[in-house]
Coordinates of C-alpha atoms and ligand atoms in Angstrom, one line a residue:
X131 CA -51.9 318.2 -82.1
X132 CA -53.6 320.9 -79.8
X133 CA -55.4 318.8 -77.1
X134 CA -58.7 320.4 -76.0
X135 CA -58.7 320.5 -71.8
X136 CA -61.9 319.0 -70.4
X137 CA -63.1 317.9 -67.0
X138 CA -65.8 315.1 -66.7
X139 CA -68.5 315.0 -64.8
X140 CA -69.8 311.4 -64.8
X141 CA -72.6 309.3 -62.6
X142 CA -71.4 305.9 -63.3
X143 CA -73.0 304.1 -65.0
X144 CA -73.1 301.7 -68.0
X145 CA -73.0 304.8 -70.4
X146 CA -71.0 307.0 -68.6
X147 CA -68.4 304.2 -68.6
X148 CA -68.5 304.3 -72.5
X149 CA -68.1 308.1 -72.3
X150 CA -65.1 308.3 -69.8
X151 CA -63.6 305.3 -71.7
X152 CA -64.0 307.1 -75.5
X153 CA -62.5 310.7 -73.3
X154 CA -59.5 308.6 -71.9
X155 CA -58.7 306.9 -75.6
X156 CA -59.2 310.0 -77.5
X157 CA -55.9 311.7 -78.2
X158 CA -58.0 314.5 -79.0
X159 CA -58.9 315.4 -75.4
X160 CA -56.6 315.9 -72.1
X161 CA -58.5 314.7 -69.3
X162 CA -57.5 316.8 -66.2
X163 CA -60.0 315.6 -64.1
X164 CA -62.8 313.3 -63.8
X165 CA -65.7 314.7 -60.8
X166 CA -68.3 311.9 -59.7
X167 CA -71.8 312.7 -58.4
X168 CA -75.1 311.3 -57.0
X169 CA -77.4 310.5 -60.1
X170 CA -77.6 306.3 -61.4
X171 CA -76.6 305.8 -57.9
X172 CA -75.3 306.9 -54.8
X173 CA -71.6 308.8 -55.0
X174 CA -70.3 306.2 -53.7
X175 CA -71.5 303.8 -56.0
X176 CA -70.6 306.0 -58.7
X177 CA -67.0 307.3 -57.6
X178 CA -66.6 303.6 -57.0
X179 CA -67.3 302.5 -60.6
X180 CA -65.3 305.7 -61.9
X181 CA -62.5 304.4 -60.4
X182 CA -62.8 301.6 -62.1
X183 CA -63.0 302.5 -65.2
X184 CA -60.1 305.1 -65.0
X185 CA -57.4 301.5 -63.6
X186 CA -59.5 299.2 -66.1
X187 CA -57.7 301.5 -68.8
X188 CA -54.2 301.5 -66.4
X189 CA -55.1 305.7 -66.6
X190 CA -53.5 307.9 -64.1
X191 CA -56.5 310.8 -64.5
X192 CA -57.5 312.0 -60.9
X193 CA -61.1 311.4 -59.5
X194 CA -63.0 313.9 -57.1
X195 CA -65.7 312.8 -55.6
X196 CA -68.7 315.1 -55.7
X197 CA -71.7 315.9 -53.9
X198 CA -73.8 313.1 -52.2
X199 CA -77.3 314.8 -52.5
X200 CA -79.1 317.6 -54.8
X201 CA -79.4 320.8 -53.9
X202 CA -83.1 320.6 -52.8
X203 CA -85.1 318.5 -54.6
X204 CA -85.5 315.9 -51.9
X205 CA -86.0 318.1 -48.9
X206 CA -89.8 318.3 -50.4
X207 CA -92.2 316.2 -50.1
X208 CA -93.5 314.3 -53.3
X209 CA -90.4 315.3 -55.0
X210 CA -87.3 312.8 -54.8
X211 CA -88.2 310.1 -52.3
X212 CA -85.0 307.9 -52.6
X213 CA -82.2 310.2 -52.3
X214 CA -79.5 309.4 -53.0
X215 CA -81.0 306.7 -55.3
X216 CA -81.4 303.5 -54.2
X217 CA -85.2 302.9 -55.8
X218 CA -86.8 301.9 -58.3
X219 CA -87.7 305.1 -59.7
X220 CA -85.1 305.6 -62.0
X221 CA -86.1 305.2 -65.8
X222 CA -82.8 303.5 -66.4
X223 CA -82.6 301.0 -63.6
X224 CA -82.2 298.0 -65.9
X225 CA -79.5 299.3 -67.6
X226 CA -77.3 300.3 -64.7
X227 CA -76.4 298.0 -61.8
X228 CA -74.6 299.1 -58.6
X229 CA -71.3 298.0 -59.8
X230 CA -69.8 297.6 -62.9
X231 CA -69.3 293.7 -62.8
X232 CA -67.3 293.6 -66.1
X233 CA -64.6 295.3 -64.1
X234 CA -62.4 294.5 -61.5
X235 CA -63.0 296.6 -58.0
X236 CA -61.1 299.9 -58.0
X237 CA -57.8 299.5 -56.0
X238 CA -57.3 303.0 -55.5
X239 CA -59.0 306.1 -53.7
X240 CA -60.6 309.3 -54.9
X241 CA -58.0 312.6 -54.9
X242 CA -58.3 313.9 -51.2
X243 CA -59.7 317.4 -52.3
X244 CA -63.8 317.5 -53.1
X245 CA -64.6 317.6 -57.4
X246 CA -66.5 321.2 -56.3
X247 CA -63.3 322.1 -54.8
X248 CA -61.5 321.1 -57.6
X249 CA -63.4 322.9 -60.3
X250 CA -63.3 326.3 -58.5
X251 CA -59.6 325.8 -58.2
X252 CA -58.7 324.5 -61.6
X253 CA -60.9 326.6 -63.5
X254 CA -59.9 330.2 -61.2
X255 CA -56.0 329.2 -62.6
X256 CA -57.1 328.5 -65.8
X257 CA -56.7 330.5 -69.0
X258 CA -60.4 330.2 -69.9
X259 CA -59.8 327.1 -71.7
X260 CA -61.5 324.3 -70.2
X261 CA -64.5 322.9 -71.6
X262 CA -66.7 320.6 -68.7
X263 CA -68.3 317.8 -70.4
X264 CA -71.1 317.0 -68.0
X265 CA -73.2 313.8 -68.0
X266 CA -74.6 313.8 -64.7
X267 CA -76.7 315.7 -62.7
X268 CA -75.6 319.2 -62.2
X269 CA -75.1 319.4 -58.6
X270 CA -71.2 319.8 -58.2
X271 CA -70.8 322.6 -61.0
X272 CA -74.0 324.4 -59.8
X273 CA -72.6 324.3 -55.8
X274 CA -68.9 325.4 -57.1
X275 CA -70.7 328.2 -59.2
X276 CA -72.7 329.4 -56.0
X277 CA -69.6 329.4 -54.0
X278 CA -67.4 331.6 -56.7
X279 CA -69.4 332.7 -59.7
X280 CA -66.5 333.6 -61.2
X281 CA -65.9 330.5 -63.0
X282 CA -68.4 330.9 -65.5
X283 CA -66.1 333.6 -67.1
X284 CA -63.3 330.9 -67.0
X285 CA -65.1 328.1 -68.8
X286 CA -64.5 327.9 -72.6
X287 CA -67.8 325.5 -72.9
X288 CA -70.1 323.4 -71.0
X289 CA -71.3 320.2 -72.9
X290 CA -74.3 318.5 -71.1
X291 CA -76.0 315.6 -71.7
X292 CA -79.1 316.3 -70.4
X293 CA -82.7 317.7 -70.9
X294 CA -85.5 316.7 -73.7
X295 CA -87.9 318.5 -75.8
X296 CA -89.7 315.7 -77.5
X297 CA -90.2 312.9 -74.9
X298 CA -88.7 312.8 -71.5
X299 CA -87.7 309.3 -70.1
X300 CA -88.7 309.9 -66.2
X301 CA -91.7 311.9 -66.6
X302 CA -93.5 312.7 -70.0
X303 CA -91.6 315.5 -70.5
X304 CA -88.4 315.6 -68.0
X305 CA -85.1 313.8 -68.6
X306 CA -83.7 311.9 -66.1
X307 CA -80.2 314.1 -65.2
X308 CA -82.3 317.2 -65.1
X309 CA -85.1 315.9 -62.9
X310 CA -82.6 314.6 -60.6
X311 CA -81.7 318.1 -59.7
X312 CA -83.1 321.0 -61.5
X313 CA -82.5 323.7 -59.3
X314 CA -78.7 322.7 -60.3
X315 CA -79.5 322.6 -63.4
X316 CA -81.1 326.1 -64.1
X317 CA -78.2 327.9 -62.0
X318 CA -76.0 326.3 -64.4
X319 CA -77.7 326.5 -67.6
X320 CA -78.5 330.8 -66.4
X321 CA -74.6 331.0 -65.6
X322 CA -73.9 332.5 -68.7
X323 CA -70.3 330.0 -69.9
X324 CA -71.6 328.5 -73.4
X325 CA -73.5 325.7 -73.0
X326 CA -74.3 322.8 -75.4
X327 CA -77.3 320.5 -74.4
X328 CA -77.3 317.1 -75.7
X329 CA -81.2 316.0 -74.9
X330 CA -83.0 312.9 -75.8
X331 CA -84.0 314.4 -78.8
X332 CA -80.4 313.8 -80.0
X333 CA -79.4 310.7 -78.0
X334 CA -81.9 308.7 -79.5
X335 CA -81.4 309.2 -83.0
X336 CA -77.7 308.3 -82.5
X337 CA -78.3 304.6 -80.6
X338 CA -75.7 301.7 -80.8
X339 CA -76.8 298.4 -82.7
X340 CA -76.2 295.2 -81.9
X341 CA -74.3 294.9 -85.2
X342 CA -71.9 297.7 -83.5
X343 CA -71.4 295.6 -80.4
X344 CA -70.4 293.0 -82.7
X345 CA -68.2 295.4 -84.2
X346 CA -66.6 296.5 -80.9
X347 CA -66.1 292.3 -80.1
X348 CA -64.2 292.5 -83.3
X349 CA -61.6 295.4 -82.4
X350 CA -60.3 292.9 -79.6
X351 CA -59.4 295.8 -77.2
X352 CA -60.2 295.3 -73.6
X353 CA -62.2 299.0 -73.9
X354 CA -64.2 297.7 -76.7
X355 CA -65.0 294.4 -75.1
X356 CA -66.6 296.2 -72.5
X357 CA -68.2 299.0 -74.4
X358 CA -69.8 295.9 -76.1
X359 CA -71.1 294.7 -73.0
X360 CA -72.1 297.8 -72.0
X361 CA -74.2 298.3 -75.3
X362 CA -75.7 295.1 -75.6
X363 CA -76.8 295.3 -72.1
X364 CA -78.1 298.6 -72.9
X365 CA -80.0 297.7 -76.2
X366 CA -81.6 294.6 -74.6
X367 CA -83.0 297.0 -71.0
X368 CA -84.4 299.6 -73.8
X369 CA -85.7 297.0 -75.8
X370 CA -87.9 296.3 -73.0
X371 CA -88.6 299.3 -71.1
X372 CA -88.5 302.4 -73.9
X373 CA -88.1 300.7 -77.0
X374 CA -86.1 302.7 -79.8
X375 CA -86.8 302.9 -83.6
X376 CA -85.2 299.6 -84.1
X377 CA -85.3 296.2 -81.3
X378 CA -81.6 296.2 -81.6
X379 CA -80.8 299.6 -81.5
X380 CA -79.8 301.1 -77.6
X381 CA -79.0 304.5 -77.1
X382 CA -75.3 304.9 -74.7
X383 CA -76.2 308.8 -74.5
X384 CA -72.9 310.5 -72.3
X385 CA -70.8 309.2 -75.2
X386 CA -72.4 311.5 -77.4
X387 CA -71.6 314.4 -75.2
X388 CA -67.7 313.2 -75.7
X389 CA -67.9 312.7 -79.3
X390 CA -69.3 316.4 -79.5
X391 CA -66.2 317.7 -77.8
X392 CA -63.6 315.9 -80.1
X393 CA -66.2 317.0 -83.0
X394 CA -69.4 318.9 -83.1
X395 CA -70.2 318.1 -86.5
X396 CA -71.8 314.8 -85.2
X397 CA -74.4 316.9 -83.3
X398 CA -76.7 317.8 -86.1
X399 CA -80.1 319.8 -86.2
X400 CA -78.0 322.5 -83.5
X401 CA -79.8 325.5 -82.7
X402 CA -79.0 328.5 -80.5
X403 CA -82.4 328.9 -78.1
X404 CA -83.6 329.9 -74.8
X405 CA -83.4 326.9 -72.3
X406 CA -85.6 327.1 -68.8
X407 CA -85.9 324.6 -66.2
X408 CA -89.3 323.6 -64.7
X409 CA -88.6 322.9 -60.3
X410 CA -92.1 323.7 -59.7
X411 CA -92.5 320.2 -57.9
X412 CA -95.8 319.6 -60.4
X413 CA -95.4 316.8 -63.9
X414 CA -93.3 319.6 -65.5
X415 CA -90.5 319.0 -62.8
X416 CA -87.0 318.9 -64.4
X417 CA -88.8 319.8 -67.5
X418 CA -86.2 321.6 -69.7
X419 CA -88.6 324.5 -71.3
X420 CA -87.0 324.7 -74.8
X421 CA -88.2 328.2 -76.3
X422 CA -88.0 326.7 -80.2
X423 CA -90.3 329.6 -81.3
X424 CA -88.5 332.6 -79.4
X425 CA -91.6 333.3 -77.6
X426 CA -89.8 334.8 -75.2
X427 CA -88.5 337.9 -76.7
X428 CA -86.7 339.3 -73.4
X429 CA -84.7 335.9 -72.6
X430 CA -80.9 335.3 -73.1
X431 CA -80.7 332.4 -76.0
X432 CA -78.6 330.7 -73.2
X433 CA -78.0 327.6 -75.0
X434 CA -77.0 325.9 -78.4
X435 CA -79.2 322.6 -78.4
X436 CA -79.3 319.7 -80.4
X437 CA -81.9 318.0 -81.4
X438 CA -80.5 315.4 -83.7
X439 CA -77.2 313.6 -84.2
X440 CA -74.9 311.6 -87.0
X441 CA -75.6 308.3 -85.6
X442 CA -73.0 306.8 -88.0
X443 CA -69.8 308.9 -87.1
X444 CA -70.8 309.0 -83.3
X445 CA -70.6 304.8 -83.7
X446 CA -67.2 305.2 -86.1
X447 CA -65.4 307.8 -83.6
X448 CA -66.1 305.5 -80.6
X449 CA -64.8 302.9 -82.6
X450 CA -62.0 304.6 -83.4
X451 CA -61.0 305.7 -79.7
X452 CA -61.5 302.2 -78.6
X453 CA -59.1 300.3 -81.1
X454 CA -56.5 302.3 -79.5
X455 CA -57.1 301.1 -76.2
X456 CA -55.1 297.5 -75.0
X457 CA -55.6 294.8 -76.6
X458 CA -57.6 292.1 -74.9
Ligands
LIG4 C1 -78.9 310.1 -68.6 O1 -79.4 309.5 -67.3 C2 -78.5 308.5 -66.9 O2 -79.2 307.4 -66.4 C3 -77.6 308.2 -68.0 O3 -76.3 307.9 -67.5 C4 -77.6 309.5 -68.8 O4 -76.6 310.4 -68.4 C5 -80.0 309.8 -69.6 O5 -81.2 310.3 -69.3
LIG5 CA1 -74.8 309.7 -66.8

């Protein structure tokens, strides 16, 4: 089988820890890297519970730690008071602790090289074919793509998780990765490499159930066990903060981003369109500006969006990777 080459870019995180554990399981996909950055919580925090995730599944993948701060979001004020995050501020906070308790602390260190580092070396030797799957804030790809530009030509795809066009989940209309840092995320999504954007659109219409985490229990694998946790955690911190179409439905959105790269047929609703970001400081920052109407006549349709997902196959594919993981 022809593996597809991916980096991850994660913010760990109860759902990025689904996502990396889904990327590491799925025979699919050759991990070469996994890149950490400010965005749950502190990189520390975050390259912390990576590593954790990458010796909970006894992986040898490499971590770089990215950067520690957005570009420039928090050197104004009214913008982003608690950099890096430490507040209450962020939408999610009751679904993400510090540290992810349901795994022991990480033993080992991040590579010595910086992820930014890493991604302008890796993809400037690369073929053009390695996809980024990025379910974070945009920091490290946007600072490696200021620093050589050339990459962009080098990247076969970039999958995001990121951005709304329906409901936001930090501020009406801005989703919580791209308000973190959209200066990062405009240079990226304007860097013209293919981009798909996974917003909440999609991400809620493709939640995990209770009866899934029940599921997951069932497969017995040490990956599933705590995907379970994860979830249920998940559906239970929704339930109460940003409830979903059903009470025991949650939504683990960075696995989607994974699923989409093993398969994009569980994206649904996918539309080539013109994607701006609002940094204007006002309610409209992070705002991802989805031009559905092509209103814009000049603009570069920079991005295929989704705006719905196969809720079913995303749960059965995560199943799927998981059973293969060790048993419990
Ligand atoms: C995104 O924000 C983070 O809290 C999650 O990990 C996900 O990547 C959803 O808005
Ligand atoms: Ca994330």
């Amino acid at each position: 089988m022809d593996r597809r080459k991916v980096i991850l870019d994660v913010d760990t995180g109860s759902d990025d820890a689904v996502a990396i554990m889904t990327a590491l399981l799925s025979p699919e996909l050759e991990v070469l890297g996994i890149c950490t950055v400010n965005g749950n919580r502190a990189v520390s925090f975050t390259t912390e519970n990576t590593l954790r995730v990458k010796e909970f599944l006894n992986s040898s993948v490499p971590v770089y730690k990215g950067c520690a701060m957005p570009l420039v979001s928090s050197l104004q004020p009214g913008r982003r008071k608690h950099m890096p995050y430490t507040g209450p501020d962020n939408p999610e906070e009751n679904v993400h602790s510090d540290y992810l308790d349901n795994m022991p602390p990480a033993k080992t260190a991040p590579e010595r090289v910086n992820a930014v580092t890493f991604l302008i070396d890796t993809l400037m030797a690369s073929d053009g074919d390695i996809s980024l799957i990025l379910v974070g804030p945009l920091t490290n790809l946007a600072v490696a793509l200021r620093i050589e530009p050339a990459i962009a030509g080098k990247i076969k795809e970039l999958i995001i998780m990121g951005g709304a066009y329906e409901f936001g989940n930090v501020e009406p209309f801005s989703e919580f990765n791209i308000w973190i840092d959209p200066e990062a995320a405009k240079i990226v999504l304007d860097c013209g490499a293919p981009v798909t954007l996974i917003p909440l659109d999609a991400t809620h219409r493709a939640c995990f159930s209770e009866q899934d985490c029940a599921d997951l229990d069932a497969i017995g694998t040490k990956a599933s066990i705590a995907a379970a946790e994860f979830a249920r955690h998940r559906i239970k911190g929704y339930r109460q903060f940003q409830p979903m179409a059903r009470p025991d439905w949650g939504p683990v959105h960075d696995v989607l981003a994974v699923a989409a790269a093993i398969d994009p047929t569980v994206l649904k609703d996918v539309r080539q369109l013109y994607v701006d970001v609002d940094f204007a400081g006002g309610r409209a920052d992070g705002m991802t500006v989805i031009d559905v109407d092509g209103r814009d006549k000049k603009a570069k349709k920079n991005c295929m969006v989704a705006f719905n997902a196969d809720r079913e196959k995303l749960v059965a594919m995560v199943k799927a990777a998981l059973a293969r993981g060790e048993k419990a």
